Coordinates of N, CA, C and O in Angstrom, one line a residue:
M701 N 0.8 -1.2 0.0 CA 0.0 0.0 0.0 C 0.9 1.3 0.0 O 0.5 2.2 -0.7
K702 N 2.0 1.2 0.8 CA 2.9 2.3 0.8 C 3.5 2.6 -0.6 O 3.7 3.7 -1.0
K703 N 3.8 1.5 -1.3 CA 4.4 1.6 -2.6 C 3.4 2.3 -3.6 O 3.8 3.1 -4.4
I704 N 2.2 1.9 -3.4 CA 1.1 2.5 -4.3 C 1.0 4.0 -4.0 O 0.9 4.8 -5.0
S705 N 1.0 4.4 -2.8 CA 0.9 5.8 -2.5 C 2.1 6.6 -2.9 O 2.0 7.8 -3.4
M706 N 3.3 6.0 -2.8 CA 4.5 6.7 -3.3 C 4.4 6.8 -4.8 O 4.8 7.9 -5.4
Q707 N 3.9 5.8 -5.5 CA 3.8 5.9 -7.0 C 2.8 7.0 -7.4 O 3.0 7.7 -8.3
L708 N 1.7 7.1 -6.6 CA 0.7 8.1 -6.9 C 1.3 9.5 -6.7 O 1.0 10.5 -7.5
K709 N 2.1 9.7 -5.7 CA 2.8 11.0 -5.4 C 3.7 11.4 -6.6 O 3.8 12.5 -7.0
K710 N 4.4 10.4 -7.1 CA 5.3 10.7 -8.2 C 4.6 11.1 -9.5 O 5.1 11.9 -10.2
Q711 N 3.4 10.5 -9.6 CA 2.7 10.8 -10.9 C 1.5 11.7 -10.6 O 0.4 11.6 -11.2
K712 N 1.6 12.7 -9.7 CA 0.6 13.5 -9.3 C 0.0 14.3 -10.5 O -1.2 14.4 -10.6
N713 N 0.8 14.8 -11.4 CA 0.3 15.6 -12.5 C -0.5 14.7 -13.5 O -1.5 15.2 -14.0
T714 N 0.0 13.5 -13.7 CA -0.7 12.6 -14.6 C -2.1 12.2 -14.0 O -3.1 12.2 -14.7
V715 N -2.1 11.9 -12.7 CA -3.3 11.6 -12.0 C -4.3 12.8 -12.1 O -5.5 12.6 -12.4
L716 N -3.8 14.0 -11.9 CA -4.7 15.2 -12.0 C -5.2 15.4 -13.4 O -6.4 15.6 -13.5
F717 N -4.4 15.2 -14.4 CA -4.8 15.3 -15.8 C -5.9 14.2 -16.1 O -7.0 14.6 -16.7
L718 N -5.7 13.0 -15.6 CA -6.7 11.9 -15.9 C -8.0 12.2 -15.1 O -9.1 12.0 -15.7
A719 N -7.9 12.8 -13.9 CA -9.1 13.1 -13.2 C -9.9 14.2 -13.9 O -11.1 14.1 -13.9
I720 N -9.2 15.2 -14.4 CA -9.9 16.2 -15.2 C -10.6 15.7 -16.4 O -11.7 16.0 -16.7
I721 N -9.9 14.8 -17.1 CA -10.5 14.2 -18.3 C -11.8 13.4 -17.9 O -12.8 13.5 -18.5
L722 N -11.6 12.6 -16.8 CA -12.8 11.8 -16.4 C -13.9 12.7 -15.9 O -15.1 12.4 -16.3
I723 N -13.6 13.7 -15.2 CA -14.7 14.6 -14.7 C -15.4 15.3 -15.8 O -16.6 15.5 -15.8
C724 N -14.6 15.8 -16.8 CA -15.2 16.4 -18.0 C -16.1 15.4 -18.7 O -17.3 15.8 -19.1
G725 N -15.7 14.2 -18.8 CA -16.6 13.2 -19.4 C -17.8 12.9 -18.6 O -18.9 12.8 -19.2
I726 N -17.7 12.9 -17.3 CA -18.9 12.7 -16.4 C -19.9 13.9 -16.6 O -21.1 13.6 -16.8
L727 N -19.3 15.1 -16.6 CA -20.2 16.3 -16.7 C -20.9 16.3 -18.1 O -22.1 16.6 -18.1
I728 N -20.2 16.0 -19.1 CA -20.8 15.9 -20.4 C -21.9 14.8 -20.5 O -22.9 14.9 -21.1
G729 N -21.5 13.7 -19.9 CA -22.5 12.5 -19.8 C -23.7 12.9 -19.1 O -24.8 12.5 -19.5
I730 N -23.6 13.6 -18.0 CA -24.8 14.1 -17.3 C -25.6 15.0 -18.1 O -26.9 14.9 -18.2
Y731 N -25.0 15.9 -18.9 CA -25.7 16.8 -19.8 C -26.5 16.0 -20.8 O -27.7 16.2 -21.0
F732 N -25.8 15.1 -21.5 CA -26.5 14.3 -22.5 C -27.6 13.4 -21.9 O -28.6 13.1 -22.6
G733 N -27.4 12.9 -20.7 CA -28.4 12.1 -20.0 C -29.6 12.9 -19.8 O -30.8 12.4 -19.9
N734 N -29.5 14.1 -19.4 CA -30.6 15.0 -19.2 C -31.4 15.3 -20.5 O -32.6 15.4 -20.5
I735 N -30.6 15.4 -21.6 CA -31.2 15.7 -22.9 C -32.0 14.4 -23.4 O -33.1 14.5 -23.9
A736 N -31.4 13.2 -23.1 CA -31.9 12.0 -23.7 C -32.9 11.3 -22.8 O -33.3 10.2 -23.1
K737 N -33.3 11.9 -21.7 CA -34.1 11.2 -20.7 C -35.5 10.7 -21.3 O -35.9 9.6 -21.0
H738 N -36.0 11.4 -22.2 CA -37.3 11.0 -22.8 C -37.1 9.9 -23.8 O -38.0 9.0 -23.9
T739 N -36.1 10.0 -24.6 CA -35.9 8.9 -25.6 C -35.4 7.6 -25.0 O -35.5 6.6 -25.6
M740 N -34.8 7.7 -23.8 CA -34.2 6.5 -23.2 C -35.1 5.8 -22.2 O -34.8 4.7 -21.7
T741 N -36.3 6.4 -22.0 CA -37.2 5.8 -21.0 C -37.6 4.4 -21.3 O -37.5 3.5 -20.3
N742 N -38.0 4.0 -22.5 CA -38.4 2.7 -22.8 C -37.2 1.7 -22.7 O -37.3 0.6 -22.2
T743 N -36.0 2.1 -23.1 CA -34.8 1.3 -23.1 C -34.5 0.9 -21.6 O -34.2 -0.2 -21.3
I744 N -34.4 1.9 -20.8 CA -34.1 1.7 -19.4 C -35.1 0.9 -18.7 O -34.8 0.1 -17.8
S745 N -36.4 1.2 -19.0 CA -37.5 0.4 -18.4 C -37.4 -1.1 -18.7 O -37.6 -1.9 -17.9
N746 N -37.1 -1.3 -20.0 CA -36.9 -2.7 -20.4 C -35.7 -3.4 -19.7 O -35.8 -4.6 -19.4
Y747 N -34.7 -2.6 -19.6 CA -33.5 -3.1 -18.8 C -33.9 -3.5 -17.4 O -33.5 -4.6 -16.9
A748 N -34.6 -2.6 -16.8 CA -35.0 -2.9 -15.4 C -35.9 -4.1 -15.3 O -35.8 -4.9 -14.3
L749 N -36.8 -4.3 -16.2 CA -37.8 -5.4 -16.2 C -37.0 -6.7 -16.5 O -37.4 -7.8 -15.9
N750 N -36.1 -6.7 -17.3 CA -35.4 -8.0 -17.7 C -34.0 -8.1 -17.1 O -33.2 -8.9 -17.7
I751 N -33.7 -7.4 -16.1 CA -32.3 -7.4 -15.6 C -31.8 -8.8 -15.1 O -30.7 -9.2 -15.3
K752 N -32.7 -9.6 -14.6 CA -32.4 -11.0 -14.1 C -31.9 -11.9 -15.3 O -31.1 -12.8 -15.1
E753 N -32.5 -11.7 -16.5 CA -32.2 -12.5 -17.6 C -31.0 -12.0 -18.4 O -30.5 -12.8 -19.2
Q754 N -30.6 -10.8 -18.2 CA -29.6 -10.2 -19.1 C -28.2 -10.7 -18.6 O -28.0 -10.9 -17.4
S755 N -27.3 -10.8 -19.5 CA -25.9 -11.1 -19.1 C -25.0 -9.9 -19.5 O -25.2 -9.4 -20.6
I756 N -24.2 -9.6 -18.6 CA -23.3 -8.5 -18.8 C -21.9 -9.0 -18.7 O -21.6 -9.7 -17.7
H757 N -21.0 -8.7 -19.7 CA -19.6 -9.2 -19.6 C -18.7 -8.0 -19.8 O -18.8 -7.2 -20.6
F758 N -17.7 -8.1 -18.9 CA -16.7 -7.0 -18.9 C -15.3 -7.5 -19.4 O -14.5 -6.8 -19.8
T759 N -15.1 -8.8 -19.3 CA -13.8 -9.4 -19.6 C -13.3 -9.1 -21.0 O -12.2 -8.6 -21.2
I760 N -14.1 -9.5 -22.0 CA -13.6 -9.3 -23.4 C -13.4 -7.8 -23.7 O -12.3 -7.5 -24.3
P761 N -14.3 -6.9 -23.5 CA -14.1 -5.5 -23.9 C -12.9 -4.9 -23.2 O -12.1 -4.3 -23.8
H762 N -12.8 -5.1 -21.9 CA -11.6 -4.5 -21.1 C -10.3 -5.1 -21.6 O -9.3 -4.4 -21.8
F763 N -10.3 -6.4 -21.8 CA -9.0 -7.1 -22.2 C -8.6 -6.6 -23.6 O -7.5 -6.2 -23.8
T764 N -9.6 -6.5 -24.5 CA -9.3 -6.0 -25.9 C -8.8 -4.6 -25.9 O -7.8 -4.3 -26.6
I765 N -9.5 -3.7 -25.1 CA -9.1 -2.3 -25.1 C -7.7 -2.1 -24.5 O -6.9 -1.4 -25.1
L766 N -7.4 -2.8 -23.4 CA -6.1 -2.6 -22.8 C -5.0 -3.2 -23.6 O -4.0 -2.6 -23.8
A767 N -5.3 -4.4 -24.3 CA -4.3 -5.0 -25.1 C -4.0 -4.1 -26.3 O -2.8 -3.9 -26.7
L768 N -5.1 -3.5 -26.9 CA -4.9 -2.6 -28.0 C -4.1 -1.4 -27.7 O -3.2 -1.0 -28.4
L769 N -4.4 -0.8 -26.5 CA -3.7 0.4 -26.1 C -2.3 0.1 -25.8 O -1.4 0.9 -26.1
F770 N -2.0 -1.1 -25.2 CA -0.6 -1.5 -24.9 C 0.2 -1.6 -26.2 O 1.3 -1.1 -26.3
V771 N -0.4 -2.3 -27.2 CA 0.3 -2.5 -28.5 C 0.5 -1.1 -29.2 O 1.6 -0.8 -29.7
L772 N -0.5 -0.3 -29.2 CA -0.4 1.0 -29.9 C 0.5 2.0 -29.1 O 1.0 3.0 -29.8
S773 N 0.8 1.8 -27.9 CA 1.7 2.7 -27.2 C 3.1 2.6 -27.7 O 3.9 3.5 -27.6
F774 N 3.5 1.5 -28.4 CA 4.8 1.4 -29.0 C 5.0 2.2 -30.2 O 6.1 2.5 -30.7
I775 N 3.9 2.7 -30.8 CA 3.9 3.6 -32.0 C 3.4 5.0 -31.7 O 3.2 5.8 -32.6
G776 N 3.1 5.2 -30.4 CA 2.7 6.5 -30.0 C 1.2 6.8 -30.0 O 0.7 7.8 -29.6
L777 N 0.4 5.9 -30.6 CA -1.0 6.1 -30.7 C -1.8 5.7 -29.4 O -2.9 6.1 -29.3
G778 N -1.1 5.0 -28.6 CA -1.8 4.5 -27.4 C -2.2 5.6 -26.4 O -3.3 5.5 -25.8
I779 N -1.4 6.6 -26.3 CA -1.7 7.7 -25.3 C -3.0 8.5 -25.7 O -3.9 8.6 -24.9
P780 N -3.1 9.0 -26.9 CA -4.3 9.8 -27.3 C -5.6 8.9 -27.2 O -6.6 9.3 -26.8
L781 N -5.4 7.6 -27.6 CA -6.6 6.7 -27.6 C -6.9 6.4 -26.1 O -8.1 6.2 -25.8
A782 N -5.9 6.2 -25.2 CA -6.2 6.0 -23.8 C -6.9 7.2 -23.2 O -7.8 7.0 -22.3
I783 N -6.5 8.4 -23.6 CA -7.2 9.6 -23.1 C -8.7 9.6 -23.5 O -9.6 9.8 -22.8
A784 N -8.8 9.3 -24.8 CA -10.2 9.2 -25.4 C -11.0 8.2 -24.7 O -12.2 8.4 -24.4
Y785 N -10.4 7.0 -24.4 CA -11.2 6.0 -23.7 C -11.6 6.4 -22.3 O -12.7 6.1 -21.9
L786 N -10.7 7.0 -21.6 CA -11.0 7.5 -20.3 C -12.2 8.5 -20.3 O -13.1 8.5 -19.5
F787 N -12.1 9.4 -21.3 CA -13.2 10.3 -21.5 C -14.5 9.6 -21.8 O -15.6 9.9 -21.2
Y788 N -14.5 8.5 -22.6 CA -15.7 7.7 -22.8 C -16.2 7.1 -21.5 O -17.4 7.0 -21.3
E789 N -15.3 6.6 -20.7 CA -15.7 6.0 -19.4 C -16.4 7.0 -18.6 O -17.5 6.7 -18.0
G790 N -15.9 8.2 -18.5 CA -16.5 9.3 -17.8 C -17.9 9.6 -18.4 O -18.9 9.8 -17.6
L791 N -18.0 9.7 -19.7 CA -19.2 9.9 -20.4 C -20.3 8.9 -20.0 O -21.4 9.2 -19.7
S792 N -19.9 7.6 -20.0 CA -20.9 6.6 -19.7 C -21.3 6.6 -18.2 O -22.5 6.4 -17.9
I793 N -20.4 7.0 -17.3 CA -20.7 7.1 -15.9 C -21.7 8.2 -15.7 O -22.7 8.1 -15.1
G794 N -21.4 9.4 -16.3 CA -22.3 10.5 -16.2 C -23.7 10.3 -16.8 O -24.7 10.6 -16.2
F795 N -23.7 9.7 -18.0 CA -24.9 9.4 -18.7 C -25.8 8.4 -17.9 O -27.0 8.7 -17.7
C796 N -25.2 7.3 -17.5 CA -26.0 6.3 -16.8 C -26.5 6.8 -15.4 O -27.6 6.6 -15.0
S797 N -25.6 7.6 -14.7 CA -26.0 8.2 -13.5 C -27.2 9.1 -13.6 O -28.2 9.0 -12.8
S798 N -27.2 9.9 -14.6 CA -28.3 10.9 -14.7 C -29.6 10.2 -15.2 O -30.7 10.4 -14.7
I799 N -29.5 9.2 -16.2 CA -30.7 8.5 -16.6 C -31.3 7.7 -15.5 O -32.5 7.8 -15.3
F800 N -30.5 6.9 -14.8 CA -31.1 6.1 -13.7 C -31.7 7.0 -12.6 O -32.7 6.7 -12.0
S801 N -31.0 8.1 -12.3 CA -31.5 9.0 -11.2 C -32.8 9.7 -11.7 O -33.7 9.8 -10.8
I802 N -32.9 10.1 -12.9 CA -34.1 10.7 -13.4 C -35.3 9.8 -13.4 O -36.4 10.1 -13.0
L803 N -35.0 8.6 -13.9 CA -36.1 7.6 -14.1 C -36.5 6.9 -12.8 O -37.7 6.6 -12.6
F804 N -35.6 6.6 -11.9 CA -35.9 5.8 -10.7 C -35.7 6.6 -9.4 O -35.8 6.0 -8.3
G805 N -35.3 7.8 -9.5 CA -35.0 8.7 -8.3 C -33.8 8.2 -7.5 O -32.8 7.7 -8.1
L806 N -34.0 8.3 -6.2 CA -32.9 7.9 -5.3 C -32.5 6.5 -5.4 O -31.3 6.1 -5.4
K807 N -33.5 5.6 -5.6 CA -33.2 4.2 -5.7 C -32.4 3.9 -7.0 O -31.4 3.1 -6.9
G808 N -32.6 4.6 -8.0 CA -31.9 4.4 -9.3 C -30.4 4.9 -9.1 O -29.5 4.3 -9.6
F809 N -30.3 6.0 -8.3 CA -29.0 6.5 -8.1 C -28.2 5.6 -7.2 O -27.0 5.3 -7.5
V810 N -28.8 5.0 -6.2 CA -28.1 4.0 -5.3 C -27.7 2.8 -6.2 O -26.6 2.3 -6.0
Y811 N -28.6 2.3 -7.0 CA -28.3 1.2 -7.9 C -27.1 1.5 -8.8 O -26.2 0.6 -8.9
V812 N -27.1 2.6 -9.4 CA -26.0 2.9 -10.3 C -24.7 3.2 -9.5 O -23.6 2.8 -10.0
I813 N -24.7 3.7 -8.4 CA -23.5 3.9 -7.5 C -22.9 2.5 -7.2 O -21.7 2.3 -7.3
V814 N -23.7 1.6 -6.7 CA -23.2 0.3 -6.4 C -22.7 -0.4 -7.6 O -21.6 -1.0 -7.6
F815 N -23.4 -0.3 -8.7 CA -22.9 -0.8 -10.0 C -21.5 -0.3 -10.4 O -20.6 -1.0 -10.7
F816 N -21.3 1.0 -10.2 CA -20.0 1.6 -10.6 C -19.0 1.3 -9.6 O -17.8 1.1 -9.9
I817 N -19.3 1.2 -8.3 CA -18.3 0.8 -7.3 C -17.8 -0.6 -7.6 O -16.6 -0.8 -7.5
L818 N -18.6 -1.5 -8.0 CA -18.2 -2.8 -8.4 C -17.5 -3.0 -9.7 O -16.6 -3.8 -9.9
T819 N -17.9 -2.2 -10.7 CA -17.4 -2.4 -12.1 C -16.4 -1.3 -12.5 O -15.4 -1.7 -13.1
K820 N -16.7 -0.1 -12.3 CA -15.9 1.0 -12.9 C -14.7 1.4 -12.0 O -13.6 1.7 -12.5
I821 N -14.9 1.6 -10.7 CA -13.9 2.1 -9.8 C -12.6 1.3 -9.8 O -11.5 1.8 -10.0
P822 N -12.7 -0.1 -9.6 CA -11.5 -0.9 -9.6 C -10.8 -0.8 -11.0 O -9.6 -0.7 -11.0
F823 N -11.6 -0.8 -12.0 CA -11.0 -0.7 -13.4 C -10.3 0.6 -13.5 O -9.2 0.6 -14.0
L824 N -10.9 1.7 -13.1 CA -10.3 3.0 -13.3 C -9.0 3.2 -12.5 O -8.1 3.8 -12.9
L825 N -9.0 2.6 -11.3 CA -7.8 2.7 -10.5 C -6.6 1.9 -11.1 O -5.5 2.5 -11.2
I826 N -6.9 0.7 -11.6 CA -5.8 0.0 -12.3 C -5.5 0.7 -13.6 O -4.3 0.7 -14.1
Y827 N -6.5 1.3 -14.3 CA -6.3 2.0 -15.6 C -5.3 3.1 -15.4 O -4.5 3.4 -16.3
N828 N -5.4 3.8 -14.2 CA -4.4 4.9 -13.9 C -3.0 4.4 -14.0 O -2.1 5.0 -14.6
F829 N -2.7 3.2 -13.4 CA -1.3 2.7 -13.4 C -1.0 2.2 -14.8 O 0.2 2.4 -15.2
F830 N -1.9 1.6 -15.5 CA -1.7 1.2 -16.8 C -1.4 2.4 -17.7 O -0.4 2.3 -18.5
F831 N -2.1 3.5 -17.6 CA -1.9 4.7 -18.4 C -0.5 5.2 -18.2 O 0.2 5.6 -19.1
N832 N 0.0 5.2 -16.9 CA 1.3 5.7 -16.6 C 2.4 4.8 -17.3 O 3.4 5.3 -17.7
K833 N 2.1 3.5 -17.3 CA 3.1 2.6 -17.9 C 3.2 2.8 -19.4 O 4.2 2.8 -20.0
I834 N 2.0 3.0 -20.1 CA 2.1 3.2 -21.6 C 2.7 4.6 -21.9 O 3.3 4.7 -23.0
I835 N 2.5 5.6 -21.1 CA 3.2 6.8 -21.3 C 4.7 6.6 -21.2 O 5.5 7.1 -22.1
S836 N 5.1 5.9 -20.2 CA 6.6 5.6 -20.1 C 7.1 4.8 -21.3 O 8.2 5.0 -21.7
I837 N 6.3 3.9 -21.8 CA 6.7 3.1 -22.9 C 6.9 4.0 -24.1 O 8.0 4.0 -24.8
T838 N 6.0 4.9 -24.4 CA 6.1 5.8 -25.5 C 7.3 6.8 -25.3 O 8.0 7.0 -26.3
K839 N 7.5 7.3 -24.1 CA 8.7 8.1 -23.9 C 10.0 7.4 -24.1 O 10.9 7.9 -24.7
A840 N 10.0 6.1 -23.7 CA 11.2 5.3 -23.8 C 11.5 5.1 -25.3 O 12.7 5.1 -25.8
I841 N 10.5 4.8 -26.1 CA 10.6 4.5 -27.5 C 11.1 5.8 -28.2 O 12.0 5.8 -29.0
I842 N 10.5 6.9 -27.8 CA 11.0 8.2 -28.5 C 12.4 8.5 -28.1 O 13.2 8.9 -29.0
S843 N 12.8 8.3 -26.9 CA 14.2 8.6 -26.5 C 15.2 7.6 -27.1 O 16.3 7.9 -27.5
W844 N 14.7 6.4 -27.4 CA 15.5 5.4 -28.0 C 15.7 5.8 -29.5 O 16.8 5.7 -30.0
I845 N 14.7 6.2 -30.1 CA 14.8 6.6 -31.6 C 15.5 7.9 -31.7 O 16.5 8.0 -32.6
I846 N 15.2 8.9 -31.0 CA 15.8 10.3 -31.2 C 17.2 10.4 -30.6 O 18.1 10.8 -31.2
Y847 N 17.3 10.0 -29.3 CA 18.6 10.2 -28.6 C 19.5 8.9 -28.7 O 20.6 8.9 -28.1
K848 N 19.1 7.9 -29.3 CA 19.8 6.6 -29.5 C 20.2 6.0 -28.1 O 21.3 5.4 -28.0
E849 N 19.4 6.3 -27.1 CA 19.7 5.7 -25.8 C 19.1 4.3 -25.8 O 17.9 4.1 -26.2
N850 N 19.8 3.3 -25.3 CA 19.3 2.0 -25.2 C 18.3 1.8 -24.1 O 18.7 1.9 -22.9
K851 N 17.1 1.6 -24.4 CA 16.0 1.5 -23.4 C 15.4 0.2 -23.4 O 14.2 0.0 -22.9
K852 N 16.1 -0.8 -23.9 CA 15.6 -2.2 -24.0 C 15.1 -2.7 -22.6 O 14.0 -3.3 -22.5
D853 N 15.9 -2.6 -21.6 CA 15.6 -3.2 -20.3 C 14.4 -2.5 -19.7 O 13.5 -3.1 -19.1
L854 N 14.4 -1.1 -19.8 CA 13.2 -0.4 -19.3 C 11.9 -0.8 -20.1 O 10.9 -1.0 -19.4
L855 N 12.0 -0.9 -21.4 CA 10.8 -1.3 -22.1 C 10.3 -2.7 -21.8 O 9.1 -2.9 -21.7
V856 N 11.2 -3.6 -21.5 CA 10.8 -5.0 -21.1 C 10.1 -4.9 -19.7 O 9.1 -5.5 -19.5
N857 N 10.7 -4.1 -18.8 CA 10.1 -4.0 -17.5 C 8.7 -3.3 -17.6 O 7.7 -3.8 -16.9
L858 N 8.6 -2.3 -18.4 CA 7.3 -1.6 -18.6 C 6.3 -2.5 -19.2 O 5.1 -2.5 -18.9
A859 N 6.7 -3.3 -20.2 CA 5.8 -4.2 -20.9 C 5.3 -5.3 -20.0 O 4.1 -5.6 -20.0
L860 N 6.2 -5.8 -19.1 CA 5.8 -6.8 -18.2 C 4.8 -6.2 -17.2 O 3.8 -6.9 -16.8
G861 N 5.1 -5.0 -16.7 CA 4.1 -4.3 -15.8 C 2.8 -4.1 -16.5 O 1.7 -4.4 -15.8
C862 N 2.7 -3.8 -17.7 CA 1.4 -3.6 -18.5 C 0.7 -5.0 -18.5 O -0.5 -5.1 -18.3
L863 N 1.5 -6.0 -18.9 CA 0.9 -7.3 -19.0 C 0.3 -7.8 -17.6 O -0.8 -8.4 -17.6
I864 N 1.0 -7.5 -16.6 CA 0.5 -7.9 -15.2 C -0.8 -7.2 -14.9 O -1.7 -7.7 -14.4
L865 N -0.8 -5.9 -15.2 CA -2.0 -5.1 -15.0 C -3.2 -5.6 -15.9 O -4.3 -5.7 -15.4
I866 N -2.9 -6.0 -17.1 CA -3.9 -6.6 -17.9 C -4.5 -7.9 -17.3 O -5.7 -8.1 -17.3
I867 N -3.6 -8.7 -16.8 CA -4.0 -10.0 -16.2 C -4.8 -9.7 -14.9 O -5.8 -10.4 -14.7
I868 N -4.4 -8.7 -14.2 CA -5.2 -8.4 -12.9 C -6.6 -7.9 -13.3 O -7.6 -8.4 -12.7
I869 N -6.7 -7.1 -14.3 CA -8.0 -6.6 -14.8 C -8.8 -7.8 -15.3 O -10.0 -7.9 -15.1
F870 N -8.2 -8.7 -16.1 CA -8.8 -9.9 -16.6 C -9.4 -10.7 -15.5 O -10.6 -11.2 -15.6
I871 N -8.6 -11.0 -14.5 CA -9.1 -11.8 -13.4 C -10.2 -11.2 -12.6 O -11.2 -11.8 -12.3
Y872 N -10.1 -9.9 -12.4 CA -11.2 -9.1 -11.7 C -12.5 -9.1 -12.6 O -13.6 -9.3 -12.1
D873 N -12.3 -9.0 -13.9 CA -13.5 -9.0 -14.8 C -14.1 -10.4 -14.8 O -15.4 -10.5 -14.9
L874 N -13.3 -11.4 -14.7 CA -13.9 -12.8 -14.7 C -14.7 -12.9 -13.4 O -15.8 -13.5 -13.4
F875 N -14.2 -12.4 -12.3 CA -14.9 -12.4 -11.0 C -16.2 -11.7 -11.2 O -17.3 -12.2 -10.7
L876 N -16.2 -10.5 -11.8 CA -17.4 -9.8 -12.1 C -18.4 -10.5 -12.9 O -19.6 -10.5 -12.6
D877 N -17.9 -11.1 -14.0 CA -18.8 -11.8 -14.9 C -19.5 -13.0 -14.3 O -20.6 -13.3 -14.6
F878 N -18.9 -13.6 -13.3 CA -19.5 -14.8 -12.7 C -20.1 -14.5 -11.4 O -21.2 -15.1 -11.1
L879 N -19.6 -13.7 -10.5 CA -20.2 -13.4 -9.2 C -20.7 -12.0 -9.0 O -21.7 -11.8 -8.4
G880 N -19.9 -11.0 -9.5 CA -20.3 -9.6 -9.2 C -21.6 -9.2 -9.8 O -22.4 -8.5 -9.2
I881 N -21.9 -9.8 -11.0 CA -23.2 -9.4 -11.7 C -24.3 -10.0 -10.9 O -25.4 -9.4 -10.9
K882 N -24.1 -11.2 -10.3 CA -25.2 -11.8 -9.5 C -25.6 -10.8 -8.3 O -26.7 -10.7 -8.0
L883 N -24.5 -10.2 -7.7 CA -24.8 -9.3 -6.7 C -25.5 -8.1 -7.2 O -26.5 -7.6 -6.5
I884 N -25.1 -7.6 -8.3 CA -25.8 -6.4 -8.9 C -27.3 -6.8 -9.3 O -28.2 -6.0 -9.0
K885 N -27.5 -8.0 -9.7 CA -28.9 -8.4 -10.1 C -29.7 -8.5 -8.8 O -31.0 -8.3 -8.9
T886 N -29.1 -8.8 -7.7 CA -30.0 -8.9 -6.5 C -30.5 -7.5 -6.1 O -31.4 -7.4 -5.3
L887 N -29.9 -6.4 -6.6 CA -30.3 -5.1 -6.3 C -31.4 -4.6 -7.3 O -31.8 -3.4 -7.3
S888 N -31.9 -5.5 -8.1 CA -32.9 -5.1 -9.1 C -34.2 -4.6 -8.5 O -34.9 -3.8 -9.1
F889 N -34.4 -4.9 -7.2 CA -35.6 -4.4 -6.5 C -35.6 -2.8 -6.5 O -36.6 -2.2 -6.3
L890 N -34.4 -2.2 -6.6 CA -34.3 -0.8 -6.5 C -34.9 -0.1 -7.8 O -35.2 1.0 -7.8
L891 N -35.0 -0.9 -8.9 CA -35.5 -0.4 -10.1 C -36.9 -0.6 -10.4 O -37.4 -0.6 -11.5
N892 N -37.7 -0.9 -9.4 CA -39.1 -1.1 -9.5 C -39.9 0.2 -9.2 O -39.6 1.0 -8.5

């Protein structure tokens, strides 16, 4: 835990930048949620009625996105795409929060908060460390190409770190797919 807090202190500016991107996404998502509340009423009502029969999977999308960002970080495209993906995550958090709060009131807000605590918060915390590693990969590649500094050992360590984080997210998402979603489905009484 101490190592994690020291790592966060070192990367304070990056964490602040990512928080600003996420908050902007959330605020814009809330705005669009308020605009779309009338058109989304039937969709959300159907979701609430059929929640027990629906299956939600996080493993494949998260694994695919992180693997793609990891590979693209070696050519410099991973960073802007990672920022765009974080903005999208904020957008979805804001949109869903506002839609569920508008349609189901406080119960909908509680449902969506529990859903996000189980699904988004752990992912976003690990995503922060992943983002810092892909930034370091891109910096190391640039300094290797421009300044001819040998960064092979650093790149191997960063790549292994990224792969470990991808595996951690994969395992957590498997847990969510099999057990966490059952817990979320037990809260479906809040959407009545």
